[in-house]
Structure formats: structure tokens, C-alpha cells
PDB file of C-alpha atoms and ligand atoms in Angstrom:
ATOM      1  CA  MET A  27     -10.495  22.294  -9.644  1.00 91.00           C
ATOM      2  CA  PRO A  28     -10.094  18.467  -8.312  1.00 98.00           C
ATOM      3  CA  SER A  29     -11.368  17.083  -5.191  1.00 98.00           C
ATOM      4  CA  THR A  30      -9.346  15.294  -2.681  1.00 99.00           C
ATOM      5  CA  GLN A  31     -12.505  14.809  -0.483  1.00 98.00           C
ATOM      6  CA  THR A  32     -12.816  10.983   0.850  1.00 99.00           C
ATOM      7  CA  GLN A  33     -14.876   8.505   2.394  1.00 98.00           C
ATOM      8  CA  ILE A  34     -13.662   5.590   5.607  1.00 98.00           C
ATOM      9  CA  ALA A  35     -16.668   3.957   6.895  1.00 98.00           C
ATOM     10  CA  GLY A  36     -19.453   6.527   5.617  1.00 98.00           C
ATOM     11  CA  PHE A  37     -17.595   9.438   6.973  1.00 98.00           C
ATOM     12  CA  SER A  38     -16.744  11.978   4.928  1.00 98.00           C
ATOM     13  CA  PHE A  39     -12.923  13.777   5.447  1.00 99.00           C
ATOM     14  CA  ASP A  40     -12.490  16.718   2.950  1.00 98.00           C
ATOM     15  CA  ASN A  41      -8.909  15.905   2.287  1.00 99.00           C
ATOM     16  CA  CYS A  42      -7.337  12.390   2.167  1.00 99.00           C
ATOM     17  CA  LEU A  43      -4.289  13.247   4.057  1.00 99.00           C
ATOM     18  CA  MET A  44      -3.937  12.908   8.046  1.00 98.00           C
ATOM     19  CA  ASN A  45      -1.271  11.899  10.222  1.00 98.00           C
ATOM     20  CA  ALA A  46       0.184   9.111  11.193  1.00 98.00           C
ATOM     21  CA  ALA A  47      -0.042   7.947  14.918  1.00 97.00           C
ATOM     22  CA  GLY A  48       2.658   9.185  16.792  1.00 97.00           C
ATOM     23  CA  VAL A  49       3.451  11.654  14.858  1.00 98.00           C
ATOM     24  CA  ALA A  50       1.968  15.499  15.976  1.00 98.00           C
ATOM     25  CA  CYS A  51      -0.426  13.759  18.249  1.00 98.00           C
ATOM     26  CA  MET A  52       0.715  12.960  21.988  1.00 98.00           C
ATOM     27  CA  SER A  53      -0.464  16.081  23.115  1.00 98.00           C
ATOM     28  CA  ILE A  54      -3.895  17.993  22.464  1.00 98.00           C
ATOM     29  CA  ALA A  55      -2.065  20.901  21.011  1.00 98.00           C
ATOM     30  CA  GLU A  56       0.118  19.079  18.107  1.00 98.00           C
ATOM     31  CA  LEU A  57      -3.880  17.611  18.096  1.00 98.00           C
ATOM     32  CA  GLU A  58      -5.250  21.241  17.289  1.00 98.00           C
ATOM     33  CA  GLU A  59      -2.981  22.178  14.868  1.00 98.00           C
ATOM     34  CA  VAL A  60      -3.365  19.132  12.516  1.00 98.00           C
ATOM     35  CA  LYS A  61      -6.883  19.375  12.780  1.00 98.00           C
ATOM     36  CA  ASN A  62      -6.000  23.048  11.796  1.00 98.00           C
ATOM     37  CA  SER A  63      -4.158  22.141   8.942  1.00 98.00           C
ATOM     38  CA  ALA A  64      -5.228  20.774   5.610  1.00 98.00           C
ATOM     39  CA  ALA A  65      -5.556  17.332   6.691  1.00 99.00           C
ATOM     40  CA  GLY A  66      -8.552  15.699   6.594  1.00 99.00           C
ATOM     41  CA  SER A  67      -8.867  14.440  10.013  1.00 98.00           C
ATOM     42  CA  PHE A  68      -5.988  13.354  13.106  1.00 98.00           C
ATOM     43  CA  VAL A  69      -5.369  10.378  15.065  1.00 98.00           C
ATOM     44  CA  THR A  70      -4.118  10.121  18.278  1.00 98.00           C
ATOM     45  CA  LYS A  71      -0.999   8.653  19.412  1.00 98.00           C
ATOM     46  CA  THR A  72      -1.696   5.531  20.453  1.00 98.00           C
ATOM     47  CA  ALA A  73      -3.356   5.442  23.785  1.00 98.00           C
ATOM     48  CA  THR A  74      -2.502   2.666  26.477  1.00 98.00           C
ATOM     49  CA  LEU A  75      -4.979   2.449  29.850  1.00 98.00           C
ATOM     50  CA  GLU A  76      -2.611   4.214  32.086  1.00 98.00           C
ATOM     51  CA  PRO A  77       0.723   7.419  30.660  1.00 98.00           C
ATOM     52  CA  ARG A  78       3.554   5.739  29.434  1.00 98.00           C
ATOM     53  CA  ALA A  79       6.598   7.184  29.712  1.00 98.00           C
ATOM     54  CA  GLY A  80       7.992   5.511  26.965  1.00 98.00           C
ATOM     55  CA  ASN A  81      11.643   4.016  26.608  1.00 98.00           C
ATOM     56  CA  PRO A  82      14.932   6.558  27.332  1.00 98.00           C
ATOM     57  CA  GLU A  83      16.293   9.058  24.753  1.00 98.00           C
ATOM     58  CA  PRO A  84      16.937   9.675  22.493  1.00 98.00           C
ATOM     59  CA  ARG A  85      14.593   7.508  20.799  1.00 98.00           C
ATOM     60  CA  TYR A  86      13.735   9.135  17.585  1.00 98.00           C
ATOM     61  CA  ARG A  87      16.318  10.394  14.604  1.00 98.00           C
ATOM     62  CA  ASN A  88      15.246  11.700  10.827  1.00 98.00           C
ATOM     63  CA  VAL A  89      17.968  10.535   8.413  1.00 98.00           C
ATOM     64  CA  PRO A  90      18.203  11.619   5.059  1.00 97.00           C
ATOM     65  CA  LEU A  91      16.005   9.025   3.693  1.00 98.00           C
ATOM     66  CA  GLY A  92      13.793   8.531   6.211  1.00 98.00           C
ATOM     67  CA  SER A  93      13.715   7.993  10.230  1.00 98.00           C
ATOM     68  CA  ILE A  94      14.259   5.593  12.596  1.00 98.00           C
ATOM     69  CA  ASN A  95      12.226   5.378  15.624  1.00 98.00           C
ATOM     70  CA  SER A  96      11.766   3.495  19.095  1.00 98.00           C
ATOM     71  CA  MET A  97       9.316   5.363  21.159  1.00 98.00           C
ATOM     72  CA  GLY A  98       7.932   2.463  23.250  1.00 98.00           C
ATOM     73  CA  LEU A  99       4.442   3.749  22.950  1.00 98.00           C
ATOM     74  CA  PRO A 100       4.920   7.026  24.862  1.00 98.00           C
ATOM     75  CA  ASN A 101       1.099   8.075  25.687  1.00 98.00           C
ATOM     76  CA  HIS A 102      -0.542  10.141  28.081  1.00 99.00           C
ATOM     77  CA  GLY A 103      -3.310   7.453  28.632  1.00 99.00           C
ATOM     78  CA  ILE A 104      -6.389   6.630  26.756  1.00 99.00           C
ATOM     79  CA  ASP A 105      -8.872   8.838  29.308  1.00 98.00           C
ATOM     80  CA  TYR A 106      -6.534  12.011  28.209  1.00 99.00           C
ATOM     81  CA  TYR A 107      -7.584  11.823  24.551  1.00 99.00           C
ATOM     82  CA  LEU A 108     -11.109  10.059  25.072  1.00 98.00           C
ATOM     83  CA  ASP A 109     -12.048  13.296  26.849  1.00 98.00           C
ATOM     84  CA  TYR A 110     -10.228  15.238  24.407  1.00 98.00           C
ATOM     85  CA  LEU A 111     -12.316  13.284  21.865  1.00 98.00           C
ATOM     86  CA  LEU A 112     -15.451  13.716  23.334  1.00 98.00           C
ATOM     87  CA  ASP A 113     -15.395  17.814  23.835  1.00 98.00           C
ATOM     88  CA  LEU A 114     -13.763  18.222  19.867  1.00 98.00           C
ATOM     89  CA  GLN A 115     -17.284  16.486  19.177  1.00 98.00           C
ATOM     90  CA  ASN A 116     -19.299  18.712  20.458  1.00 97.00           C
ATOM     91  CA  ARG A 117     -16.951  21.604  19.059  1.00 97.00           C
ATOM     92  CA  GLU A 118     -16.440  20.459  15.905  1.00 97.00           C
ATOM     93  CA  PRO A 119     -19.882  17.972  15.265  1.00 97.00           C
ATOM     94  CA  ASN A 120     -19.416  17.790  11.950  1.00 98.00           C
ATOM     95  CA  ARG A 121     -15.699  16.330  11.618  1.00 98.00           C
ATOM     96  CA  THR A 122     -14.491  13.033  12.534  1.00 98.00           C
ATOM     97  CA  PHE A 123     -11.270  12.131  14.334  1.00 98.00           C
ATOM     98  CA  PHE A 124      -9.391   8.602  14.694  1.00 99.00           C
ATOM     99  CA  LEU A 125      -8.460   7.185  18.004  1.00 99.00           C
ATOM    100  CA  SER A 126      -5.674   4.721  18.334  1.00 98.00           C
ATOM    101  CA  LEU A 127      -5.145   2.185  20.736  1.00 98.00           C
ATOM    102  CA  VAL A 128      -3.719  -0.967  21.883  1.00 98.00           C
ATOM    103  CA  GLY A 129      -3.607  -2.661  25.355  1.00 98.00           C
ATOM    104  CA  MET A 130      -0.249  -3.499  27.363  1.00 97.00           C
ATOM    105  CA  SER A 131      -1.911  -7.512  27.334  1.00 97.00           C
ATOM    106  CA  PRO A 132      -5.155  -8.910  24.994  1.00 98.00           C
ATOM    107  CA  SER A 133      -6.984  -8.161  28.581  1.00 98.00           C
ATOM    108  CA  GLU A 134      -6.004  -4.764  28.747  1.00 98.00           C
ATOM    109  CA  THR A 135      -6.855  -3.913  24.549  1.00 98.00           C
ATOM    110  CA  HIS A 136     -10.596  -5.424  25.426  1.00 98.00           C
ATOM    111  CA  THR A 137     -10.392  -3.306  28.183  1.00 99.00           C
ATOM    112  CA  LEU A 138      -9.877   0.054  26.256  1.00 99.00           C
ATOM    113  CA  LEU A 139     -11.971  -0.979  24.061  1.00 99.00           C
ATOM    114  CA  ARG A 140     -14.637  -1.416  26.439  1.00 99.00           C
ATOM    115  CA  LYS A 141     -14.614   1.982  27.337  1.00 98.00           C
ATOM    116  CA  VAL A 142     -14.661   2.952  24.337  1.00 99.00           C
ATOM    117  CA  GLU A 143     -17.564   1.060  23.225  1.00 99.00           C
ATOM    118  CA  GLU A 144     -19.267   2.721  26.307  1.00 98.00           C
ATOM    119  CA  SER A 145     -18.002   6.259  25.759  1.00 98.00           C
ATOM    120  CA  GLY A 146     -20.063   8.546  23.631  1.00 98.00           C
ATOM    121  CA  PHE A 147     -16.996   8.897  20.854  1.00 98.00           C
ATOM    122  CA  SER A 148     -18.362   8.335  17.917  1.00 98.00           C
ATOM    123  CA  GLY A 149     -15.512   8.861  15.570  1.00 98.00           C
ATOM    124  CA  LEU A 150     -13.262   5.703  14.546  1.00 99.00           C
ATOM    125  CA  THR A 151     -10.836   3.883  16.182  1.00 99.00           C
ATOM    126  CA  GLU A 152      -7.669   2.137  14.995  1.00 98.00           C
ATOM    127  CA  LEU A 153      -6.820  -0.660  16.919  1.00 98.00           C
ATOM    128  CA  ASN A 154      -2.376  -0.625  16.367  1.00 98.00           C
ATOM    129  CA  LEU A 155      -1.631  -4.431  15.969  1.00 98.00           C
ATOM    130  CA  SER A 156       1.906  -3.189  14.903  1.00 98.00           C
ATOM    131  CA  CYS A 157       3.786  -1.272  17.235  1.00 96.00           C
ATOM    132  CA  PRO A 158       7.395  -2.827  16.814  1.00 96.00           C
ATOM    133  CA  ASN A 159       9.085  -0.975  19.916  1.00 96.00           C
ATOM    134  CA  VAL A 160       7.906  -2.011  23.272  1.00 95.00           C
ATOM    135  CA  PRO A 161      11.103  -4.521  24.863  1.00 93.00           C
ATOM    136  CA  GLY A 162       9.705  -8.154  24.744  1.00 93.00           C
ATOM    137  CA  LYS A 163       6.343  -7.469  23.267  1.00 94.00           C
ATOM    138  CA  PRO A 164       5.862  -9.089  19.641  1.00 94.00           C
ATOM    139  CA  GLN A 165       4.419  -6.830  17.022  1.00 97.00           C
ATOM    140  CA  ILE A 166       0.642  -8.873  17.687  1.00 98.00           C
ATOM    141  CA  ALA A 167      -0.626  -9.023  13.805  1.00 98.00           C
ATOM    142  CA  TYR A 168       2.581 -11.137  12.879  1.00 98.00           C
ATOM    143  CA  ASP A 169       0.679 -13.487  15.057  1.00 98.00           C
ATOM    144  CA  PHE A 170      -1.831 -15.079  13.426  1.00 98.00           C
ATOM    145  CA  GLU A 171      -3.387 -17.011  16.271  1.00 98.00           C
ATOM    146  CA  THR A 172      -3.504 -14.020  18.645  1.00 98.00           C
ATOM    147  CA  THR A 173      -4.858 -11.205  16.189  1.00 98.00           C
ATOM    148  CA  GLU A 174      -7.941 -13.609  15.190  1.00 98.00           C
ATOM    149  CA  LYS A 175      -8.882 -13.822  18.551  1.00 98.00           C
ATOM    150  CA  ILE A 176      -8.264 -10.708  19.559  1.00 98.00           C
ATOM    151  CA  LEU A 177     -10.341  -9.423  16.780  1.00 98.00           C
ATOM    152  CA  GLY A 178     -13.428 -12.597  17.695  1.00 98.00           C
ATOM    153  CA  ASP A 179     -12.996 -10.988  21.275  1.00 98.00           C
ATOM    154  CA  ALA A 180     -13.279  -7.658  19.865  1.00 99.00           C
ATOM    155  CA  PHE A 181     -16.152  -7.816  17.920  1.00 98.00           C
ATOM    156  CA  ALA A 182     -18.293  -9.797  20.438  1.00 98.00           C
ATOM    157  CA  TYR A 183     -19.221  -6.678  22.180  1.00 98.00           C
ATOM    158  CA  PHE A 184     -17.436  -3.970  19.918  1.00 99.00           C
ATOM    159  CA  SER A 185     -19.968  -2.259  17.990  1.00 98.00           C
ATOM    160  CA  LYS A 186     -18.585   1.149  16.862  1.00 98.00           C
ATOM    161  CA  PRO A 187     -16.196   0.919  13.741  1.00 99.00           C
ATOM    162  CA  LEU A 188     -13.206  -0.713  14.384  1.00 99.00           C
ATOM    163  CA  GLY A 189     -10.143  -0.694  11.963  1.00 99.00           C
ATOM    164  CA  ILE A 190      -6.348  -2.289  12.749  1.00 99.00           C
ATOM    165  CA  LYS A 191      -2.829  -1.060  11.869  1.00 98.00           C
ATOM    166  CA  LEU A 192      -0.451  -3.503  10.738  1.00 98.00           C
ATOM    167  CA  PRO A 193       2.821  -4.082  10.313  1.00 98.00           C
ATOM    168  CA  PRO A 194       4.276  -4.610   6.414  1.00 98.00           C
ATOM    169  CA  TYR A 195       3.968  -8.502   5.371  1.00 98.00           C
ATOM    170  CA  PHE A 196       6.497  -9.468   3.130  1.00 98.00           C
ATOM    171  CA  ASP A 197       5.355 -12.823   1.378  1.00 98.00           C
ATOM    172  CA  ILE A 198       3.000 -13.434  -0.291  1.00 98.00           C
ATOM    173  CA  VAL A 199       1.589 -16.541   1.409  1.00 98.00           C
ATOM    174  CA  HIS A 200       1.327 -13.760   4.685  1.00 98.00           C
ATOM    175  CA  PHE A 201      -0.697 -11.659   2.800  1.00 98.00           C
ATOM    176  CA  ASP A 202      -2.977 -14.229   1.742  1.00 98.00           C
ATOM    177  CA  GLN A 203      -3.284 -16.054   5.517  1.00 98.00           C
ATOM    178  CA  ALA A 204      -3.640 -12.198   6.823  1.00 98.00           C
ATOM    179  CA  ALA A 205      -6.535 -11.346   4.393  1.00 99.00           C
ATOM    180  CA  ALA A 206      -8.623 -14.280   5.131  1.00 99.00           C
ATOM    181  CA  ILE A 207      -8.860 -13.562   9.091  1.00 98.00           C
ATOM    182  CA  PHE A 208      -9.019  -9.985   8.516  1.00 99.00           C
ATOM    183  CA  ASN A 209     -12.195 -11.072   5.560  1.00 99.00           C
ATOM    184  CA  LYS A 210     -14.073 -13.043   9.093  1.00 99.00           C
ATOM    185  CA  PHE A 211     -14.622  -9.853  11.078  1.00 99.00           C
ATOM    186  CA  PRO A 212     -16.299  -6.293  10.230  1.00 99.00           C
ATOM    187  CA  LEU A 213     -13.645  -4.137  10.153  1.00 99.00           C
ATOM    188  CA  LYS A 214     -13.785  -0.620   8.580  1.00 99.00           C
ATOM    189  CA  PHE A 215     -10.442  -0.734   7.053  1.00 99.00           C
ATOM    190  CA  VAL A 216      -7.211  -1.421   7.660  1.00 99.00           C
ATOM    191  CA  ASN A 217      -4.306   0.587   7.916  1.00 99.00           C
ATOM    192  CA  CYS A 218      -1.235  -0.435   5.924  1.00 98.00           C
ATOM    193  CA  VAL A 219       1.770   0.120   7.392  1.00 98.00           C
ATOM    194  CA  ASN A 220       3.488   1.003  10.245  1.00 98.00           C
ATOM    195  CA  SER A 221       7.393   1.224  10.374  1.00 98.00           C
ATOM    196  CA  ILE A 222       9.481  -1.375   9.113  1.00 98.00           C
ATOM    197  CA  GLY A 223      10.544  -2.685  12.371  1.00 98.00           C
ATOM    198  CA  ASN A 224      13.877  -3.430  14.129  1.00 98.00           C
ATOM    199  CA  GLY A 225      16.326  -1.643  11.430  1.00 98.00           C
ATOM    200  CA  LEU A 226      19.536  -0.092  12.433  1.00 98.00           C
ATOM    201  CA  TYR A 227      21.125   2.737  11.311  1.00 98.00           C
ATOM    202  CA  VAL A 228      25.020   3.433  12.141  1.00 98.00           C
ATOM    203  CA  GLU A 229      26.731   6.726  12.144  1.00 98.00           C
ATOM    204  CA  ASP A 230      30.186   6.745  12.569  1.00 98.00           C
ATOM    205  CA  GLU A 231      30.483   3.348  14.935  1.00 98.00           C
ATOM    206  CA  ALA A 232      27.341   3.750  16.785  1.00 98.00           C
ATOM    207  CA  VAL A 233      24.010   3.322  16.690  1.00 98.00           C
ATOM    208  CA  ILE A 234      22.442   6.771  16.666  1.00 98.00           C
ATOM    209  CA  ILE A 235      18.844   5.565  19.249  1.00 98.00           C
ATOM    210  CA  ARG A 236      19.291   4.572  22.759  1.00 98.00           C
ATOM    211  CA  PRO A 237      16.512   2.071  23.509  1.00 98.00           C
ATOM    212  CA  LYS A 238      17.104  -1.650  22.242  1.00 98.00           C
ATOM    213  CA  ASN A 239      20.918  -1.031  21.305  1.00 98.00           C
ATOM    214  CA  GLY A 240      19.685   1.108  18.252  1.00 98.00           C
ATOM    215  CA  PHE A 241      16.787  -1.342  17.004  1.00 98.00           C
ATOM    216  CA  GLY A 242      14.137   0.516  15.708  1.00 98.00           C
ATOM    217  CA  GLY A 243      11.066   1.111  13.089  1.00 98.00           C
ATOM    218  CA  ILE A 244      11.844   2.721  10.106  1.00 98.00           C
ATOM    219  CA  GLY A 245      10.249   4.789   8.414  1.00 98.00           C
ATOM    220  CA  GLY A 246       9.976   7.423   5.053  1.00 98.00           C
ATOM    221  CA  GLU A 247      11.276   7.267   1.883  1.00 98.00           C
ATOM    222  CA  TYR A 248      12.827   3.757   2.270  1.00 98.00           C
ATOM    223  CA  ILE A 249       9.914   1.741   2.911  1.00 98.00           C
ATOM    224  CA  LYS A 250       6.973   3.642   0.139  1.00 99.00           C
ATOM    225  CA  PRO A 251       7.776   0.545  -2.603  1.00 99.00           C
ATOM    226  CA  THR A 252       6.989  -2.496   0.878  1.00 99.00           C
ATOM    227  CA  ALA A 253       4.120   0.347   2.043  1.00 99.00           C
ATOM    228  CA  LEU A 254       2.797  -0.175  -1.658  1.00 99.00           C
ATOM    229  CA  ALA A 255       2.647  -3.475  -1.534  1.00 99.00           C
ATOM    230  CA  ASN A 256       1.093  -4.001   1.555  1.00 99.00           C
ATOM    231  CA  VAL A 257      -1.867  -1.908   0.058  1.00 99.00           C
ATOM    232  CA  HIS A 258      -2.799  -2.698  -2.499  1.00 99.00           C
ATOM    233  CA  ALA A 259      -1.994  -6.974  -1.842  1.00 99.00           C
ATOM    234  CA  PHE A 260      -4.969  -6.249   0.930  1.00 99.00           C
ATOM    235  CA  CYS A 261      -6.767  -4.170  -1.798  1.00 98.00           C
ATOM    236  CA  GLN A 262      -7.040  -7.312  -3.939  1.00 98.00           C
ATOM    237  CA  ARG A 263      -7.603  -9.856  -0.963  1.00 99.00           C
ATOM    238  CA  LEU A 264      -9.780  -7.749   1.154  1.00 99.00           C
ATOM    239  CA  ASN A 265     -13.534  -7.357   0.674  1.00 98.00           C
ATOM    240  CA  PRO A 266     -15.147  -3.804  -0.363  1.00 98.00           C
ATOM    241  CA  SER A 267     -16.528  -3.536   2.648  1.00 98.00           C
ATOM    242  CA  ILE A 268     -13.145  -2.933   4.703  1.00 99.00           C
ATOM    243  CA  GLN A 269     -11.064   0.248   3.587  1.00 99.00           C
ATOM    244  CA  ILE A 270      -7.435   0.625   3.181  1.00 98.00           C
ATOM    245  CA  ILE A 271      -5.636   3.718   4.570  1.00 99.00           C
ATOM    246  CA  GLY A 272      -1.987   3.802   3.177  1.00 99.00           C
ATOM    247  CA  THR A 273       1.088   4.968   5.412  1.00 99.00           C
ATOM    248  CA  GLY A 274       4.682   4.993   4.599  1.00 98.00           C
ATOM    249  CA  GLY A 275       6.964   6.880   2.393  1.00 98.00           C
ATOM    250  CA  VAL A 276       4.621  10.015   1.696  1.00 99.00           C
ATOM    251  CA  LEU A 277       7.059  12.821   1.071  1.00 98.00           C
ATOM    252  CA  THR A 278       5.171  14.531  -2.180  1.00 99.00           C
ATOM    253  CA  GLY A 279       2.363  14.333  -4.031  1.00 99.00           C
ATOM    254  CA  ARG A 280       3.572  11.980  -5.633  1.00 99.00           C
ATOM    255  CA  ASP A 281       3.457   9.433  -3.345  1.00 99.00           C
ATOM    256  CA  VAL A 282      -0.123   9.899  -2.779  1.00 99.00           C
ATOM    257  CA  PHE A 283      -0.782   9.568  -6.285  1.00 99.00           C
ATOM    258  CA  GLU A 284       0.669   5.698  -5.883  1.00 99.00           C
ATOM    259  CA  HIS A 285      -1.095   4.688  -2.666  1.00 99.00           C
ATOM    260  CA  ILE A 286      -4.452   5.827  -3.710  1.00 99.00           C
ATOM    261  CA  LEU A 287      -3.698   4.533  -7.246  1.00 98.00           C
ATOM    262  CA  CYS A 288      -2.989   0.731  -5.178  1.00 99.00           C
ATOM    263  CA  GLY A 289      -6.197   1.048  -3.411  1.00 99.00           C
ATOM    264  CA  ALA A 290      -5.755   3.280  -0.057  1.00 99.00           C
ATOM    265  CA  SER A 291      -9.010   5.622   0.453  1.00 99.00           C
ATOM    266  CA  MET A 292      -6.804   8.027   2.914  1.00 98.00           C
ATOM    267  CA  VAL A 293      -2.992   8.494   2.860  1.00 99.00           C
ATOM    268  CA  GLN A 294      -1.180   9.239   6.396  1.00 99.00           C
ATOM    269  CA  VAL A 295       1.977  11.172   6.506  1.00 98.00           C
ATOM    270  CA  GLY A 296       4.364  10.055   9.293  1.00 98.00           C
ATOM    271  CA  THR A 297       8.091  11.197   8.808  1.00 98.00           C
ATOM    272  CA  THR A 298       7.826  13.827   6.485  1.00 98.00           C
ATOM    273  CA  LEU A 299       5.199  15.667   9.012  1.00 98.00           C
ATOM    274  CA  HIS A 300       8.004  15.412  11.698  1.00 98.00           C
ATOM    275  CA  LYS A 301      10.049  16.583   9.123  1.00 98.00           C
ATOM    276  CA  GLU A 302       8.245  19.439   7.793  1.00 98.00           C
ATOM    277  CA  GLY A 303       5.560  20.340   9.993  1.00 98.00           C
ATOM    278  CA  VAL A 304       1.652  20.792   9.048  1.00 98.00           C
ATOM    279  CA  PRO A 305       2.802  22.780   6.479  1.00 98.00           C
ATOM    280  CA  ALA A 306       3.621  19.698   4.817  1.00 99.00           C
ATOM    281  CA  PHE A 307      -0.430  19.071   4.399  1.00 99.00           C
ATOM    282  CA  THR A 308      -1.061  22.530   2.396  1.00 99.00           C
ATOM    283  CA  ARG A 309       2.156  21.246  -0.071  1.00 99.00           C
ATOM    284  CA  ILE A 310       1.424  17.736  -0.340  1.00 99.00           C
ATOM    285  CA  THR A 311      -2.338  18.435  -1.406  1.00 99.00           C
ATOM    286  CA  GLU A 312      -1.330  20.744  -3.481  1.00 98.00           C
ATOM    287  CA  GLU A 313       0.988  18.660  -5.411  1.00 99.00           C
ATOM    288  CA  LEU A 314      -1.597  15.625  -5.283  1.00 99.00           C
ATOM    289  CA  LYS A 315      -4.135  18.777  -6.776  1.00 98.00           C
ATOM    290  CA  ALA A 316      -1.617  19.308  -9.814  1.00 98.00           C
ATOM    291  CA  ILE A 317      -1.124  16.105 -10.869  1.00 98.00           C
ATOM    292  CA  MET A 318      -5.302  15.250 -10.816  1.00 99.00           C
ATOM    293  CA  ALA A 319      -5.352  18.516 -13.192  1.00 98.00           C
ATOM    294  CA  GLU A 320      -3.047  17.129 -15.544  1.00 98.00           C
ATOM    295  CA  LYS A 321      -4.682  13.425 -16.037  1.00 98.00           C
ATOM    296  CA  GLY A 322      -7.803  14.701 -16.358  1.00 98.00           C
ATOM    297  CA  TYR A 323      -8.930  13.254 -12.623  1.00 99.00           C
ATOM    298  CA  GLU A 324     -11.506  14.922 -10.990  1.00 98.00           C
ATOM    299  CA  ALA A 325     -11.964  12.459  -8.195  1.00 99.00           C
ATOM    300  CA  LEU A 326      -9.644   9.892  -5.709  1.00 99.00           C
ATOM    301  CA  ASP A 327     -12.097   7.571  -7.497  1.00 98.00           C
ATOM    302  CA  ASP A 328     -11.346   7.885 -11.145  1.00 99.00           C
ATOM    303  CA  PHE A 329      -8.118   6.602 -10.369  1.00 99.00           C
ATOM    304  CA  ARG A 330      -8.102   4.668  -6.588  1.00 98.00           C
ATOM    305  CA  GLY A 331      -7.264   0.561  -7.296  1.00 98.00           C
ATOM    306  CA  LYS A 332      -6.717   0.943 -10.178  1.00 98.00           C
ATOM    307  CA  LEU A 333      -2.591   0.376 -10.791  1.00 98.00           C
ATOM    308  CA  LYS A 334      -2.113  -0.870 -14.225  1.00 98.00           C
ATOM    309  CA  TYR A 335      -0.263  -3.868 -14.765  1.00 98.00           C
ATOM    310  CA  LEU A 336       2.317  -5.073 -17.785  1.00 98.00           C
ATOM    311  CA  ASP A 337       0.566  -7.662 -20.062  1.00 94.00           C
TER     312      ASP A 337
HETATM  313  C1  SIN B   7       6.192   3.610  19.528  1.00 56.37           C
HETATM  314  O1  SIN B   7       5.618   4.528  20.264  1.00 56.37           O
HETATM  315  O2  SIN B   7       7.127   2.895  20.073  1.00 56.37           O
HETATM  316  C2  SIN B   7       5.581   3.613  17.590  1.00 56.37           C
HETATM  317  C3  SIN B   7       3.706   3.203  17.701  1.00 56.37           C
HETATM  318  C4  SIN B   7       4.281   2.201  16.702  1.00 56.37           C
HETATM  319  O3  SIN B   7       4.993   1.846  16.157  1.00 56.37           O
HETATM  320  O4  SIN B   7       2.979   1.587  16.857  1.00 56.37           O
END
């Protein structure tokens, strides 16, 4: 039977699938549901220092080829997630989970990271540099100068395994510039990609979500080619010590196969998890294993990053 086991930053996971931050991860009940599913791990909703109500509803809609959202980082605040993770470490010492966070300013981001550094948390931290939905706050990782400054300041005191969640980039020069910055730091992973920011979905004569007059992050089937391009572009450019988590457009085992072929070590499921619930992890894992068995692959390493080019 093929294995979908994987590793990130030296931590082992029984399965390479997990939720994408934002889906099934706001409350402890949702996180427990993902933990108890076929997923290999979970990531929390991106935490800020204080709880946030987020943007007005309706702020998330499934649409035929994916989803649009402008949630605006609703969350229960860092202490809620950190306390739960610390408790979970005692209950499940052999498993590793991800804590997502970002501040409403660089200074708040450092307060959050210092809190994690000083805590007993021994899992993986994902710094979300890519939320497109907070009015007046641009996606941080589109500003290379600010990104480099935040990472430089963070690594002066942060010694735990840290990765970053990235927005999609669309230009080869931007892949080059972003990778050159990321390669300066002891990052453990980059997560490609967050939603494609600020799309518009129109039904009849109106937008379908309330915040920002309908502008929102696009997920699902629409974004797989962009996600794969980002995974592969960073696989080609980053130091081998920086692993890649692939996120975007995962509906089937074939989609996971493609993310891994492009270089991902772990793959996150967002819109499909929202549409289907945690049984999606079992279905997608079985589909991936069937593809691996058919091709004679026993482990993800047999095909990870081995995307073929045409001559
Ligand atoms: C949100 O809460 O607006 C979505 C989170 C994200 O895109 O990072």
C-alpha cells in the first residue's frame, strides 16, 4: 500500500493532507474534527493578538468553480489557540500541529511571535503574510521591503520552526525577488498560495458578498494552475532547507499528486473542505493512493518535485 506520510521541518505526519487556514479551524470543536479525521495535521485560523469579529456577513460564498471570501480575519485571539495547542501537546505528544498568526501591524506581529517564543509551544508556526481581506491593509508579502524587515526582525529573537503563508505571485521577476529574500532566512517552509486576492463574483446584477463591495479572495478550482506555478517556482528557487506546502485548487487526489509533483511536501485543502467537510480527507487520500499504486510509487519522495518538462 503506498504511503502518504511526509515530514516538515523534521516533524513526521502520517498523511500529507491538512486543512488550509481559514477553513474548519476557527473553534476548538472544528480543530478537533480535523484532528480526528484522516488529515495528518491542522492549522488554526490565523490568530491576532485580540479576538476579532471580522467583516460583515455574508462574507463567504461557495460558487460552482470555487469560492469567494472576505472574512477579515475573524478569530478568537492568540491565547485561545495557544492554550488549546499547549493542552493538545500533552494529550497528543506524538503529533505536530500548526499555529497561524499575524498582527494588525508589524509591532503586533512581533508581540505575537514573542508570545509563541516564550510559550511551551513546540509545533510549527505559520506567519500569514497574505490576507487580502482587511480593509486598508495590503497583502504584506506583495511589499518585499516590509516582508524582509519583518522576517529580519523576527529571526533576531524567534528560534522555533517558522514558515510563511504567501499570496500568489504572477511574474517571474517577482518569484526571483521573493525567493532571494526568503533564502536569507532560516524559514522552515513557505505555503503557496493564499486565495487570489480581490476577485469579484457577480450573480444577476449584484455581487455576492457584503464586505468591500463584493471584492474577495478566490479559492478552489479557479486557482489550481496559479497555485501549482507558485509551488514549482519556489521549488526551483528556494534553498532545499525551505520546504513547500501546496495550497489551492485541491478537489481530488490528482490535484494533490500535481502539487507534490511540483514540489510540495504537504498539501492543504480549503474550499473543498468547506464544501464537503472532513470526509474529503479520506476520499482525497484514497484517490492519491490509487494514483500512486497505478504508477508504482510507494512514497511521496518517489515523485516529489519531479515535474517533467517538454524538450
Ligand atoms: C480572512 O480571514 O479574511 C481570510 C484569511 C486569509 O486569506 O489569510
